[in-house]
Tab-separated table of C-alpha atoms in Angstrom:
chain	number	residue	atom	x	y	z
A	1	UNK	CA	-15.173	20.143	8.567
A	2	UNK	CA	-14.334	20.551	12.232
A	3	UNK	CA	-13.960	16.907	13.217
A	4	UNK	CA	-11.797	14.128	11.839
A	5	UNK	CA	-13.476	12.628	8.758
A	6	UNK	CA	-14.659	9.048	9.147
A	7	UNK	CA	-13.608	8.184	5.609
A	8	UNK	CA	-11.576	9.739	2.808
A	9	UNK	CA	-12.508	8.979	-0.798
A	10	UNK	CA	-9.314	8.655	-2.839
A	11	UNK	CA	-9.594	8.618	-6.635
A	12	UNK	CA	-7.963	9.817	-9.847
A	13	UNK	CA	-9.766	12.996	-10.900
A	14	UNK	CA	-11.274	12.489	-14.347
A	15	UNK	CA	-13.911	14.738	-15.887
A	16	UNK	CA	-15.952	11.881	-17.343
A	17	UNK	CA	-16.762	10.114	-14.063
A	18	UNK	CA	-16.353	12.796	-11.381
A	19	UNK	CA	-20.178	13.102	-10.956
A	20	UNK	CA	-20.359	9.349	-10.340
A	21	UNK	CA	-17.602	9.599	-7.721
A	22	UNK	CA	-19.601	12.286	-5.951
A	23	UNK	CA	-22.738	10.137	-6.156
A	24	UNK	CA	-20.960	7.168	-4.575
A	25	UNK	CA	-19.317	9.314	-1.898
A	26	UNK	CA	-22.598	10.975	-0.916
A	27	UNK	CA	-24.449	7.679	-0.744
A	28	UNK	CA	-21.738	6.131	1.430
A	29	UNK	CA	-21.774	9.117	3.764
A	30	UNK	CA	-25.549	8.881	4.058
A	31	UNK	CA	-25.332	5.233	5.035
A	32	UNK	CA	-22.558	5.940	7.544
A	33	UNK	CA	-24.751	8.596	9.155
A	34	UNK	CA	-27.627	6.131	9.370
A	35	UNK	CA	-25.507	3.410	10.974
A	36	UNK	CA	-23.337	5.522	13.313
A	37	UNK	CA	-25.837	8.069	14.561
A	38	UNK	CA	-25.615	11.794	15.195
A	39	UNK	CA	-23.118	11.610	18.053
A	40	UNK	CA	-20.436	9.851	15.981
A	41	UNK	CA	-18.061	11.277	13.395
A	42	UNK	CA	-19.745	10.514	10.091
A	43	UNK	CA	-18.284	12.985	7.619
A	44	UNK	CA	-16.527	11.847	4.500
A	45	UNK	CA	-13.771	13.828	2.775
A	46	UNK	CA	-13.811	14.159	-1.000
A	47	UNK	CA	-11.225	16.084	-3.017
A	48	UNK	CA	-13.234	17.528	-5.890
A	49	UNK	CA	-10.218	18.401	-8.022
A	50	UNK	CA	-9.250	21.617	-6.274
A	51	UNK	CA	-5.604	20.801	-5.580
A	52	UNK	CA	-4.578	23.261	-8.261
A	53	UNK	CA	-6.210	26.111	-6.309
A	54	UNK	CA	-3.254	26.412	-3.978
A	55	UNK	CA	-1.461	25.498	-0.794
A	56	UNK	CA	-4.488	25.952	1.463
A	57	UNK	CA	-6.417	23.158	-0.205
A	58	UNK	CA	-3.406	20.843	-0.078
A	59	UNK	CA	-3.194	21.605	3.620
A	60	UNK	CA	-6.838	20.703	4.171
A	61	UNK	CA	-6.378	17.489	2.228
A	62	UNK	CA	-3.307	16.550	4.285
A	63	UNK	CA	-5.074	17.293	7.556
A	64	UNK	CA	-8.003	15.092	6.563
A	65	UNK	CA	-5.696	12.319	5.367
A	66	UNK	CA	-3.732	12.279	8.614
A	67	UNK	CA	-6.875	12.010	10.739
A	68	UNK	CA	-9.408	9.983	8.746
A	69	UNK	CA	-10.262	6.458	9.875
A	70	UNK	CA	-10.572	4.881	6.412
A	71	UNK	CA	-9.159	5.465	2.960
A	72	UNK	CA	-11.683	4.401	0.308
A	73	UNK	CA	-9.423	3.903	-2.719
A	74	UNK	CA	-11.287	3.865	-6.050
A	75	UNK	CA	-8.875	1.909	-8.229
A	76	UNK	CA	-8.344	2.585	-11.916
A	77	UNK	CA	-5.361	2.512	-14.260
A	78	UNK	CA	-5.139	6.296	-13.877
A	79	UNK	CA	-5.112	5.974	-10.081
A	80	UNK	CA	-1.698	4.309	-10.107
A	81	UNK	CA	-0.165	7.158	-12.131
A	82	UNK	CA	-1.246	9.902	-9.728
A	83	UNK	CA	1.368	11.031	-7.230
A	84	UNK	CA	-1.257	12.282	-4.782
A	85	UNK	CA	-3.119	8.968	-4.891
A	86	UNK	CA	0.182	7.249	-4.139
A	87	UNK	CA	0.791	9.652	-1.259
A	88	UNK	CA	-2.687	9.053	0.175
A	89	UNK	CA	-2.058	5.314	0.086
A	90	UNK	CA	1.410	5.678	1.643
A	91	UNK	CA	0.196	7.897	4.500
A	92	UNK	CA	-2.502	5.413	5.490
A	93	UNK	CA	-0.017	2.549	5.257
A	94	UNK	CA	2.320	4.458	7.568
A	95	UNK	CA	-0.483	5.034	10.074
A	96	UNK	CA	-1.181	1.297	10.105
A	97	UNK	CA	2.526	0.715	10.746
A	98	UNK	CA	2.436	3.121	13.673
A	99	UNK	CA	-0.329	0.994	15.207
A	100	UNK	CA	2.008	-2.033	15.473
A	101	UNK	CA	1.808	-4.715	16.740
A	102	UNK	CA	-1.864	-4.371	15.731
A	103	UNK	CA	-2.722	-3.993	12.045
A	104	UNK	CA	-6.081	-2.205	11.936
A	105	UNK	CA	-8.018	-2.145	8.692
A	106	UNK	CA	-7.558	1.352	7.268
A	107	UNK	CA	-7.430	1.026	3.466
A	108	UNK	CA	-10.433	-0.276	1.542
A	109	UNK	CA	-9.498	-0.601	-2.162
A	110	UNK	CA	-12.457	-0.878	-4.559
A	111	UNK	CA	-12.309	-1.509	-8.302
A	112	UNK	CA	-13.923	1.655	-9.595
A	113	UNK	CA	-13.449	0.588	-13.227
A	114	UNK	CA	-11.718	-2.490	-14.690
A	115	UNK	CA	-7.941	-2.357	-14.173
A	116	UNK	CA	-5.854	-3.615	-17.066
A	117	UNK	CA	-2.387	-3.203	-15.579
A	118	UNK	CA	-0.658	-5.224	-12.869
A	119	UNK	CA	-1.381	-3.887	-9.408
A	120	UNK	CA	1.555	-2.203	-7.648
A	121	UNK	CA	2.902	-4.513	-4.919
A	122	UNK	CA	1.741	-2.096	-2.210
A	123	UNK	CA	-1.820	-2.500	-3.497
A	124	UNK	CA	-1.616	-6.219	-4.242
A	125	UNK	CA	-0.682	-6.852	-0.605
A	126	UNK	CA	-4.090	-5.599	0.564
A	127	UNK	CA	-7.232	-7.731	0.326
A	128	UNK	CA	-9.295	-6.002	-2.336
A	129	UNK	CA	-12.177	-8.426	-2.898
A	130	UNK	CA	-14.543	-9.157	-0.012
A	131	UNK	CA	-17.249	-11.824	-0.574
A	132	UNK	CA	-19.707	-9.981	1.658
A	133	UNK	CA	-19.846	-7.079	-0.817
A	134	UNK	CA	-21.889	-9.258	-3.148
A	135	UNK	CA	-21.411	-11.515	-6.150
A	136	UNK	CA	-22.376	-8.760	-8.585
A	137	UNK	CA	-19.378	-6.641	-7.587
A	138	UNK	CA	-17.094	-9.690	-7.505
A	139	UNK	CA	-17.674	-10.108	-11.260
A	140	UNK	CA	-17.822	-6.425	-12.160
A	141	UNK	CA	-16.672	-2.977	-11.036
A	142	UNK	CA	-18.269	-0.260	-8.950
A	143	UNK	CA	-19.168	2.091	-11.826
A	144	UNK	CA	-20.990	-0.646	-13.723
A	145	UNK	CA	-22.758	-1.716	-10.538
A	146	UNK	CA	-23.995	1.838	-9.925
A	147	UNK	CA	-25.309	2.269	-13.455
A	148	UNK	CA	-26.464	-1.248	-14.270
A	149	UNK	CA	-27.819	-2.746	-11.048
A	150	UNK	CA	-29.024	-0.141	-8.524
A	151	UNK	CA	-30.381	-2.804	-6.175
A	152	UNK	CA	-27.023	-4.583	-5.965
A	153	UNK	CA	-25.296	-1.223	-5.563
A	154	UNK	CA	-27.475	-0.507	-2.529
A	155	UNK	CA	-26.527	-3.868	-1.020
A	156	UNK	CA	-22.878	-3.087	-1.719
A	157	UNK	CA	-22.980	0.254	0.114
A	158	UNK	CA	-24.824	-1.249	3.085
A	159	UNK	CA	-22.360	-4.133	3.457
A	160	UNK	CA	-19.366	-1.839	3.014
A	161	UNK	CA	-20.673	0.499	5.709
A	162	UNK	CA	-21.358	-2.366	8.107
A	163	UNK	CA	-17.786	-3.575	7.609
A	164	UNK	CA	-16.385	-0.088	8.234
A	165	UNK	CA	-18.426	0.423	11.401
A	166	UNK	CA	-17.207	-2.900	12.779
A	167	UNK	CA	-13.537	-2.307	11.809
A	168	UNK	CA	-13.567	1.239	13.217
A	169	UNK	CA	-13.498	-0.098	16.777
A	170	UNK	CA	-9.732	-0.672	16.349
A	171	UNK	CA	-7.793	2.581	16.960
A	172	UNK	CA	-5.635	4.135	14.243
A	173	UNK	CA	-2.819	6.603	15.101
A	174	UNK	CA	-3.030	10.041	13.509
A	175	UNK	CA	-0.322	11.721	11.436
A	176	UNK	CA	0.259	15.467	11.446
A	177	UNK	CA	-0.546	17.435	8.313
A	178	UNK	CA	3.060	18.506	7.642
A	179	UNK	CA	4.245	14.895	7.596
A	180	UNK	CA	1.279	13.752	5.495
A	181	UNK	CA	1.844	16.487	2.910
A	182	UNK	CA	5.538	15.628	2.484
A	183	UNK	CA	5.200	11.847	2.703
A	184	UNK	CA	6.749	10.019	-0.287
A	185	UNK	CA	4.127	8.361	-2.515
A	186	UNK	CA	3.802	4.586	-2.616
A	187	UNK	CA	3.269	4.713	-6.379
A	188	UNK	CA	2.716	7.235	-9.136
A	189	UNK	CA	4.820	8.680	-11.894
A	190	UNK	CA	7.406	10.122	-9.486
A	191	UNK	CA	7.521	7.192	-7.072
A	192	UNK	CA	9.488	4.589	-9.003
A	193	UNK	CA	13.207	4.397	-8.329
A	194	UNK	CA	15.386	4.771	-11.431
A	195	UNK	CA	16.698	1.532	-12.832
A	196	UNK	CA	20.481	1.084	-12.903
A	197	UNK	CA	22.202	1.430	-16.253
A	198	UNK	CA	23.192	-1.770	-18.000
A	199	UNK	CA	26.838	-0.766	-17.945
A	200	UNK	CA	26.970	-0.149	-14.203
A	201	UNK	CA	28.870	-3.086	-12.668
A	202	UNK	CA	27.712	-4.568	-9.397
A	203	UNK	CA	30.305	-5.090	-6.721
A	204	UNK	CA	30.016	-7.207	-3.581
A	205	UNK	CA	28.425	-5.190	-0.798
A	206	UNK	CA	30.128	-4.363	2.443
A	207	UNK	CA	29.534	-6.882	5.159
A	208	UNK	CA	26.572	-5.895	7.353
A	209	UNK	CA	27.104	-5.980	11.089
A	210	UNK	CA	25.320	-8.144	13.638
A	211	UNK	CA	21.602	-8.843	13.234
A	212	UNK	CA	19.719	-6.097	15.068
A	213	UNK	CA	16.655	-3.915	14.390
A	214	UNK	CA	17.945	-1.204	12.055
A	215	UNK	CA	16.393	1.681	13.995
A	216	UNK	CA	16.592	2.500	17.672
A	217	UNK	CA	12.940	3.600	17.815
A	218	UNK	CA	11.787	0.152	16.694
A	219	UNK	CA	10.444	1.408	13.363
A	220	UNK	CA	11.054	-0.724	10.305
A	221	UNK	CA	12.108	0.410	6.837
A	222	UNK	CA	9.190	-1.607	5.448
A	223	UNK	CA	5.588	-1.651	6.581
A	224	UNK	CA	3.985	-5.070	7.233
A	225	UNK	CA	2.092	-4.722	3.967
A	226	UNK	CA	5.238	-3.945	1.998
A	227	UNK	CA	7.026	-6.874	3.584
A	228	UNK	CA	4.171	-9.209	2.642
A	229	UNK	CA	4.191	-7.830	-0.890
A	230	UNK	CA	7.933	-8.469	-1.215
A	231	UNK	CA	7.549	-12.034	0.027
A	232	UNK	CA	4.701	-12.740	-2.396
A	233	UNK	CA	6.615	-11.257	-5.328
A	234	UNK	CA	9.638	-13.444	-4.635
A	235	UNK	CA	7.416	-16.508	-4.223
A	236	UNK	CA	5.780	-15.777	-7.577
A	237	UNK	CA	9.091	-15.273	-9.365
A	238	UNK	CA	11.140	-17.702	-11.408
A	239	UNK	CA	13.654	-18.236	-8.590
A	240	UNK	CA	10.991	-19.934	-6.453
A	241	UNK	CA	9.842	-22.473	-9.039
A	242	UNK	CA	12.434	-25.126	-8.179
A	243	UNK	CA	14.748	-25.871	-5.277
A	244	UNK	CA	17.757	-25.664	-7.581
A	245	UNK	CA	16.663	-22.219	-8.747
A	246	UNK	CA	16.227	-21.097	-5.159
A	247	UNK	CA	19.665	-22.380	-4.183
A	248	UNK	CA	21.273	-20.478	-7.055
A	249	UNK	CA	19.381	-17.340	-6.013
A	250	UNK	CA	20.439	-17.570	-2.350
A	251	UNK	CA	24.042	-18.182	-3.381
A	252	UNK	CA	23.850	-15.022	-5.484
A	253	UNK	CA	22.535	-13.063	-2.488
A	254	UNK	CA	25.393	-14.408	-0.358
A	255	UNK	CA	27.961	-13.431	-2.973
A	256	UNK	CA	26.603	-9.893	-3.154
A	257	UNK	CA	26.891	-9.437	0.608
A	258	UNK	CA	29.774	-11.301	2.175
A	259	UNK	CA	30.689	-15.000	2.586
A	260	UNK	CA	30.973	-14.618	6.353
A	261	UNK	CA	27.254	-13.868	6.568
A	262	UNK	CA	26.126	-17.174	5.064
A	263	UNK	CA	25.068	-18.639	8.393
A	264	UNK	CA	22.661	-15.754	9.013
A	265	UNK	CA	20.603	-16.444	5.875
A	266	UNK	CA	18.233	-19.294	6.734
A	267	UNK	CA	17.071	-21.517	3.898
A	268	UNK	CA	15.565	-24.434	5.782
A	269	UNK	CA	11.971	-25.687	5.795
A	270	UNK	CA	9.220	-25.048	3.242
A	271	UNK	CA	9.738	-22.540	0.449
A	272	UNK	CA	7.541	-19.863	2.026
A	273	UNK	CA	9.440	-20.308	5.297
A	274	UNK	CA	12.742	-19.811	3.489
A	275	UNK	CA	11.527	-16.656	1.743
A	276	UNK	CA	10.120	-15.207	4.970
A	277	UNK	CA	13.380	-16.015	6.775
A	278	UNK	CA	15.461	-14.311	4.085
A	279	UNK	CA	13.363	-11.134	3.998
A	280	UNK	CA	13.140	-10.980	7.800
A	281	UNK	CA	16.907	-11.388	8.187
A	282	UNK	CA	17.500	-8.665	5.608
A	283	UNK	CA	15.233	-6.214	7.426
A	284	UNK	CA	16.982	-6.811	10.777
A	285	UNK	CA	20.405	-5.594	9.645
A	286	UNK	CA	22.035	-2.314	10.531
A	287	UNK	CA	22.540	-1.607	6.831
A	288	UNK	CA	20.326	-2.350	3.805
A	289	UNK	CA	23.078	-4.425	2.186
A	290	UNK	CA	21.256	-7.757	2.392
A	291	UNK	CA	17.920	-6.298	1.319
A	292	UNK	CA	19.483	-4.640	-1.730
A	293	UNK	CA	21.191	-7.928	-2.561
A	294	UNK	CA	17.782	-9.641	-2.451
A	295	UNK	CA	16.658	-7.338	-5.266
A	296	UNK	CA	19.870	-7.335	-7.264
A	297	UNK	CA	20.206	-11.125	-7.155
A	298	UNK	CA	16.647	-11.487	-8.416
A	299	UNK	CA	17.362	-9.063	-11.261
A	300	UNK	CA	20.508	-11.031	-12.141
A	301	UNK	CA	18.515	-14.250	-12.360
A	302	UNK	CA	15.255	-13.067	-13.949
A	303	UNK	CA	16.141	-9.775	-15.648
A	304	UNK	CA	15.557	-6.156	-14.654
A	305	UNK	CA	12.038	-6.011	-16.121
A	306	UNK	CA	10.785	-9.078	-14.264
A	307	UNK	CA	12.343	-7.879	-11.004
A	308	UNK	CA	11.128	-4.272	-11.342
A	309	UNK	CA	8.499	-4.439	-8.559
A	310	UNK	CA	10.938	-6.085	-6.138
A	311	UNK	CA	13.673	-3.585	-6.954
A	312	UNK	CA	11.271	-0.713	-6.350
A	313	UNK	CA	10.306	-2.073	-2.931
A	314	UNK	CA	13.843	-2.765	-1.714
A	315	UNK	CA	15.209	0.554	-2.970
A	316	UNK	CA	12.426	2.467	-1.273
A	317	UNK	CA	13.152	0.615	1.976
A	318	UNK	CA	16.897	1.215	1.635
A	319	UNK	CA	16.232	4.938	1.228
A	320	UNK	CA	14.502	4.927	4.644
A	321	UNK	CA	17.390	3.182	6.420
A	322	UNK	CA	19.148	5.384	8.986
A	323	UNK	CA	22.703	6.437	8.384
A	324	UNK	CA	25.214	4.052	9.948
């Protein structure tokens, strides 16, 4: 492949359905070639399970990932346990962040098989059901559509391609292969931050300084998608069910940071407005103190297990904060 691939098929390698993945990938590439013509970049990239063959293949995968226009993510329970799938997702999310203030469509998650587990927040933040892909897919999964309703599968591929061709008009920054290969995964067995031990006491955090963007280059420790996911997780939690519960939660956040910072944590207006204001204020500090308090206060009020997804998001963001 000499040119940047138009799309990159991301999936969890499994012997049982690998031929079906290839069938879907080839059919999508055929339709892309039909719609985009010979002068356009139409190639698709498919990892056929050769990562174990060595560094050279990993390099090729990273090069394709850093240059492709779309990530076609074939979701399954196994997908969320694969470090490389998590890295592929994270690299594309980072490329979308680099396109700010625009947010071009770059990740197209598709339910390859039914998913029994809760979606990671990074995935839940992305729209993964599109009405235009057909009612048959809306009530099923891609594998069953391929095997059980070939006519609906054809409609699905055509509509998906049309959507990709239209969305591809928005530019997407590239990422070099070295960065893509080393990029931390968004999920996977090695991506989750370790939970604190029950005996570890929490102490009030040092007072953050004035409210400013945390990085001089304008980059944020959270992507727009991660920020949306954090907001939605807090809104869906127990602390957002009543105003009294929210007040207790905000007071806990204030206690974990510093009393002098109370005036910088807005809690006026509708509930969603208050949550957005809190998360936004936390992300604008020179230190991750407020953001970490957002997670710790939630864990205090709902329990570590219920707050696990929020804690994972805030700890990952804190790890990307620059040194003071």
